[in-house]
Amino acid sequence: MTHTISALVKNSPGVLHRMAAEFDKYLINIKSISAGETENPNISRMVIRAEASSEEIEKITEDMTGMDFVIQIDDMERKEFVDRELVLIKVARNKDNITQLMQIFEVFRAGVVGMGQLTITVELSGDRERVEGLIQMLEPFGIKGMCRTGMIALKRGDEQDRP
């Protein structure tokens, strides 16, 4: 099962490495990991997506809670959070397919950020399903390059994220 873990941590060197090492300890592959400062420059939020059993995630989050740099950690259920991912996709273009590509970009509200003689590059921000949908639509045209940020997420609702 895919789990989304949100962790508020002290913004200091080595934190990302130590958090990732915890997954290595349990031989769990991280599907995506994103980290960045919050509204407080001394605190970072890490969002980690991993495929593991609930028991494994419970053990990992319990271990992480005991780390001196961890402020708060949550294993969030899909309905509990809003998520986004950014993707840049470079796709093959020619005079015969440019109109079709532009229609696809419009449907997905993807923005053109670069154009060469043989390729066109677009960006899209959205949830994982929307990003995956655009990728599937562009595959038949020939994806020449792609870069994804990984998921970022915040809990839904009005409550404050940290204690």
mmCIF file of C-alpha atoms in Angstrom:
data_model
loop_
_atom_site.group_PDB
_atom_site.id
_atom_site.type_symbol
_atom_site.label_atom_id
_atom_site.label_comp_id
_atom_site.label_asym_id
_atom_site.label_seq_id
_atom_site.Cartn_x
_atom_site.Cartn_y
_atom_site.Cartn_z
ATOM 1 C CA MET A 1 0.000 0.000 0.000
ATOM 2 C CA THR A 2 1.236 3.505 -0.779
ATOM 3 C CA HIS A 3 1.657 5.751 2.250
ATOM 4 C CA THR A 4 2.210 9.504 2.336
ATOM 5 C CA ILE A 5 4.245 10.681 5.292
ATOM 6 C CA SER A 6 4.472 14.340 6.227
ATOM 7 C CA ALA A 7 7.226 15.323 8.632
ATOM 8 C CA LEU A 8 8.051 18.681 10.141
ATOM 9 C CA VAL A 9 11.758 18.681 10.956
ATOM 10 C CA LYS A 10 14.436 21.084 12.088
ATOM 11 C CA ASN A 11 16.069 22.709 9.073
ATOM 12 C CA SER A 12 19.620 21.440 9.555
ATOM 13 C CA PRO A 13 22.303 19.471 7.673
ATOM 14 C CA GLY A 14 21.922 15.695 7.454
ATOM 15 C CA VAL A 15 18.192 15.521 8.180
ATOM 16 C CA LEU A 16 17.209 14.319 4.682
ATOM 17 C CA HIS A 17 19.905 11.644 4.760
ATOM 18 C CA ARG A 18 18.884 10.375 8.196
ATOM 19 C CA MET A 19 15.195 10.243 7.262
ATOM 20 C CA ALA A 20 15.936 8.330 4.040
ATOM 21 C CA ALA A 21 18.266 5.968 5.907
ATOM 22 C CA GLU A 22 15.349 4.938 8.112
ATOM 23 C CA PHE A 23 13.559 3.541 5.035
ATOM 24 C CA ASP A 24 16.766 1.801 3.953
ATOM 25 C CA LYS A 25 16.938 0.121 7.361
ATOM 26 C CA TYR A 26 13.583 -1.543 6.617
ATOM 27 C CA LEU A 27 14.463 -2.160 2.919
ATOM 28 C CA ILE A 28 11.582 0.042 1.750
ATOM 29 C CA ASN A 29 11.891 1.965 -1.504
ATOM 30 C CA ILE A 30 10.918 5.631 -1.442
ATOM 31 C CA LYS A 31 8.714 6.466 -4.447
ATOM 32 C CA SER A 32 9.157 10.224 -4.009
ATOM 33 C CA ILE A 33 10.583 12.613 -1.472
ATOM 34 C CA SER A 34 10.273 16.389 -1.350
ATOM 35 C CA ALA A 35 11.665 18.759 1.240
ATOM 36 C CA GLY A 36 11.610 22.502 1.689
ATOM 37 C CA GLU A 37 11.370 25.305 4.202
ATOM 38 C CA THR A 38 8.014 26.160 5.754
ATOM 39 C CA GLU A 39 6.785 29.609 6.740
ATOM 40 C CA ASN A 40 9.413 29.331 9.501
ATOM 41 C CA PRO A 41 12.932 29.146 7.952
ATOM 42 C CA ASN A 42 14.106 27.010 10.888
ATOM 43 C CA ILE A 43 11.589 24.259 10.040
ATOM 44 C CA SER A 44 11.319 22.151 6.881
ATOM 45 C CA ARG A 45 8.495 19.922 5.705
ATOM 46 C CA MET A 46 9.340 16.592 4.139
ATOM 47 C CA VAL A 47 6.735 14.652 2.170
ATOM 48 C CA ILE A 48 7.671 11.031 1.544
ATOM 49 C CA ARG A 49 5.682 8.534 -0.549
ATOM 50 C CA ALA A 50 6.560 4.902 -0.004
ATOM 51 C CA GLU A 51 5.099 1.499 -0.797
ATOM 52 C CA ALA A 52 4.979 -0.539 2.417
ATOM 53 C CA SER A 53 2.641 -2.294 4.796
ATOM 54 C CA SER A 54 0.897 -0.287 7.501
ATOM 55 C CA GLU A 55 2.923 -2.175 10.110
ATOM 56 C CA GLU A 56 6.234 -1.224 8.456
ATOM 57 C CA ILE A 57 5.204 2.440 8.183
ATOM 58 C CA GLU A 58 4.098 2.420 11.810
ATOM 59 C CA LYS A 59 7.543 1.124 12.872
ATOM 60 C CA ILE A 60 9.365 3.694 10.729
ATOM 61 C CA THR A 61 7.284 6.633 11.942
ATOM 62 C CA GLU A 62 7.694 5.474 15.535
ATOM 63 C CA ASP A 63 11.477 5.366 15.075
ATOM 64 C CA MET A 64 11.466 8.788 13.384
ATOM 65 C CA THR A 65 9.385 10.334 16.168
ATOM 66 C CA GLY A 66 12.281 9.596 18.521
ATOM 67 C CA MET A 67 14.820 11.460 16.371
ATOM 68 C CA ASP A 68 15.985 14.721 17.936
ATOM 69 C CA PHE A 69 15.288 16.809 14.830
ATOM 70 C CA VAL A 70 11.706 15.577 14.218
ATOM 71 C CA ILE A 71 8.991 17.992 15.358
ATOM 72 C CA GLN A 72 5.934 16.150 14.049
ATOM 73 C CA ILE A 73 5.293 13.176 11.773
ATOM 74 C CA ASP A 74 2.046 11.927 10.215
ATOM 75 C CA ASP A 75 1.089 9.006 7.979
ATOM 76 C CA MET A 76 -1.720 10.702 6.074
ATOM 77 C CA GLU A 77 -4.666 9.036 4.377
ATOM 78 C CA ARG A 78 -5.546 10.282 0.866
ATOM 79 C CA LYS A 79 -8.717 12.056 1.995
ATOM 80 C CA GLU A 80 -6.801 14.010 4.640
ATOM 81 C CA PHE A 81 -4.538 16.062 2.384
ATOM 82 C CA VAL A 82 -4.176 18.224 -0.690
ATOM 83 C CA ASP A 83 -1.224 17.306 -2.889
ATOM 84 C CA ARG A 84 0.569 18.671 -5.924
ATOM 85 C CA GLU A 85 3.437 17.647 -8.127
ATOM 86 C CA LEU A 86 5.264 19.565 -10.849
ATOM 87 C CA VAL A 87 6.353 17.897 -14.061
ATOM 88 C CA LEU A 88 8.307 19.160 -17.059
ATOM 89 C CA ILE A 89 7.864 17.073 -20.216
ATOM 90 C CA LYS A 90 9.730 17.428 -23.502
ATOM 91 C CA VAL A 91 7.783 15.780 -26.315
ATOM 92 C CA ALA A 92 8.529 15.295 -30.013
ATOM 93 C CA ARG A 93 6.677 17.695 -32.279
ATOM 94 C CA ASN A 94 6.233 18.215 -35.988
ATOM 95 C CA LYS A 95 3.905 20.156 -38.265
ATOM 96 C CA ASP A 96 1.440 17.243 -38.309
ATOM 97 C CA ASN A 97 0.995 16.864 -34.544
ATOM 98 C CA ILE A 98 1.400 20.364 -33.111
ATOM 99 C CA THR A 99 -2.341 21.144 -33.184
ATOM 100 C CA GLN A 100 -3.144 17.871 -31.450
ATOM 101 C CA LEU A 101 -0.464 18.506 -28.811
ATOM 102 C CA MET A 102 -1.749 22.020 -28.147
ATOM 103 C CA GLN A 103 -5.266 20.632 -27.625
ATOM 104 C CA ILE A 104 -3.941 18.122 -25.087
ATOM 105 C CA PHE A 105 -2.022 20.890 -23.285
ATOM 106 C CA GLU A 106 -5.187 22.998 -23.162
ATOM 107 C CA VAL A 107 -7.310 20.163 -21.721
ATOM 108 C CA PHE A 108 -4.753 19.531 -18.975
ATOM 109 C CA ARG A 109 -4.010 23.258 -18.515
ATOM 110 C CA ALA A 110 -0.330 22.566 -19.134
ATOM 111 C CA GLY A 111 1.829 25.544 -20.062
ATOM 112 C CA VAL A 112 4.361 25.607 -22.879
ATOM 113 C CA VAL A 113 7.730 26.674 -21.462
ATOM 114 C CA GLY A 114 10.052 25.910 -24.359
ATOM 115 C CA MET A 115 10.014 25.052 -28.036
ATOM 116 C CA GLY A 116 12.711 23.751 -30.312
ATOM 117 C CA GLN A 117 12.736 22.634 -33.930
ATOM 118 C CA LEU A 118 11.843 19.050 -33.004
ATOM 119 C CA THR A 119 10.441 19.248 -29.465
ATOM 120 C CA ILE A 120 8.089 21.199 -27.252
ATOM 121 C CA THR A 121 8.413 21.395 -23.451
ATOM 122 C CA VAL A 122 5.435 21.844 -21.124
ATOM 123 C CA GLU A 123 4.937 22.183 -17.397
ATOM 124 C CA LEU A 124 2.024 20.953 -15.344
ATOM 125 C CA SER A 125 1.206 21.258 -11.672
ATOM 126 C CA GLY A 126 -1.451 18.965 -10.279
ATOM 127 C CA ASP A 127 -2.205 15.878 -8.268
ATOM 128 C CA ARG A 128 -0.514 12.607 -9.193
ATOM 129 C CA GLU A 129 -3.508 11.369 -11.208
ATOM 130 C CA ARG A 130 -3.529 14.496 -13.394
ATOM 131 C CA VAL A 131 0.234 14.303 -13.974
ATOM 132 C CA GLU A 132 -0.035 10.605 -14.863
ATOM 133 C CA GLY A 133 -2.918 11.380 -17.236
ATOM 134 C CA LEU A 134 -0.876 13.936 -19.168
ATOM 135 C CA ILE A 135 2.085 11.561 -19.391
ATOM 136 C CA GLN A 136 -0.153 8.807 -20.796
ATOM 137 C CA MET A 137 -1.610 11.172 -23.391
ATOM 138 C CA LEU A 138 1.852 12.329 -24.525
ATOM 139 C CA GLU A 139 3.566 8.918 -24.679
ATOM 140 C CA PRO A 140 2.312 8.113 -28.216
ATOM 141 C CA PHE A 141 3.958 11.332 -29.493
ATOM 142 C CA GLY A 142 7.362 10.383 -28.067
ATOM 143 C CA ILE A 143 8.483 11.744 -24.720
ATOM 144 C CA LYS A 144 12.101 12.872 -25.140
ATOM 145 C CA GLY A 145 12.704 13.938 -21.536
ATOM 146 C CA MET A 146 10.847 14.319 -18.281
ATOM 147 C CA CYS A 147 11.496 15.580 -14.758
ATOM 148 C CA ARG A 148 9.085 15.326 -11.809
ATOM 149 C CA THR A 149 9.404 17.060 -8.455
ATOM 150 C CA GLY A 150 7.743 14.449 -6.298
ATOM 151 C CA MET A 151 4.658 15.100 -4.236
ATOM 152 C CA ILE A 152 4.192 17.978 -1.843
ATOM 153 C CA ALA A 153 1.196 17.865 0.491
ATOM 154 C CA LEU A 154 -0.615 19.646 3.316
ATOM 155 C CA LYS A 155 -3.394 18.418 5.568
ATOM 156 C CA ARG A 156 -6.881 19.611 4.728
ATOM 157 C CA GLY A 157 -8.824 21.734 7.148
ATOM 158 C CA ASP A 158 -8.240 24.650 9.451
ATOM 159 C CA GLU A 159 -6.113 23.111 12.182
ATOM 160 C CA GLN A 160 -2.487 24.126 12.563
ATOM 161 C CA ASP A 161 0.018 21.606 11.161
ATOM 162 C CA ARG A 162 2.379 21.540 14.095
ATOM 163 C CA PRO A 163 2.024 21.277 17.843
#
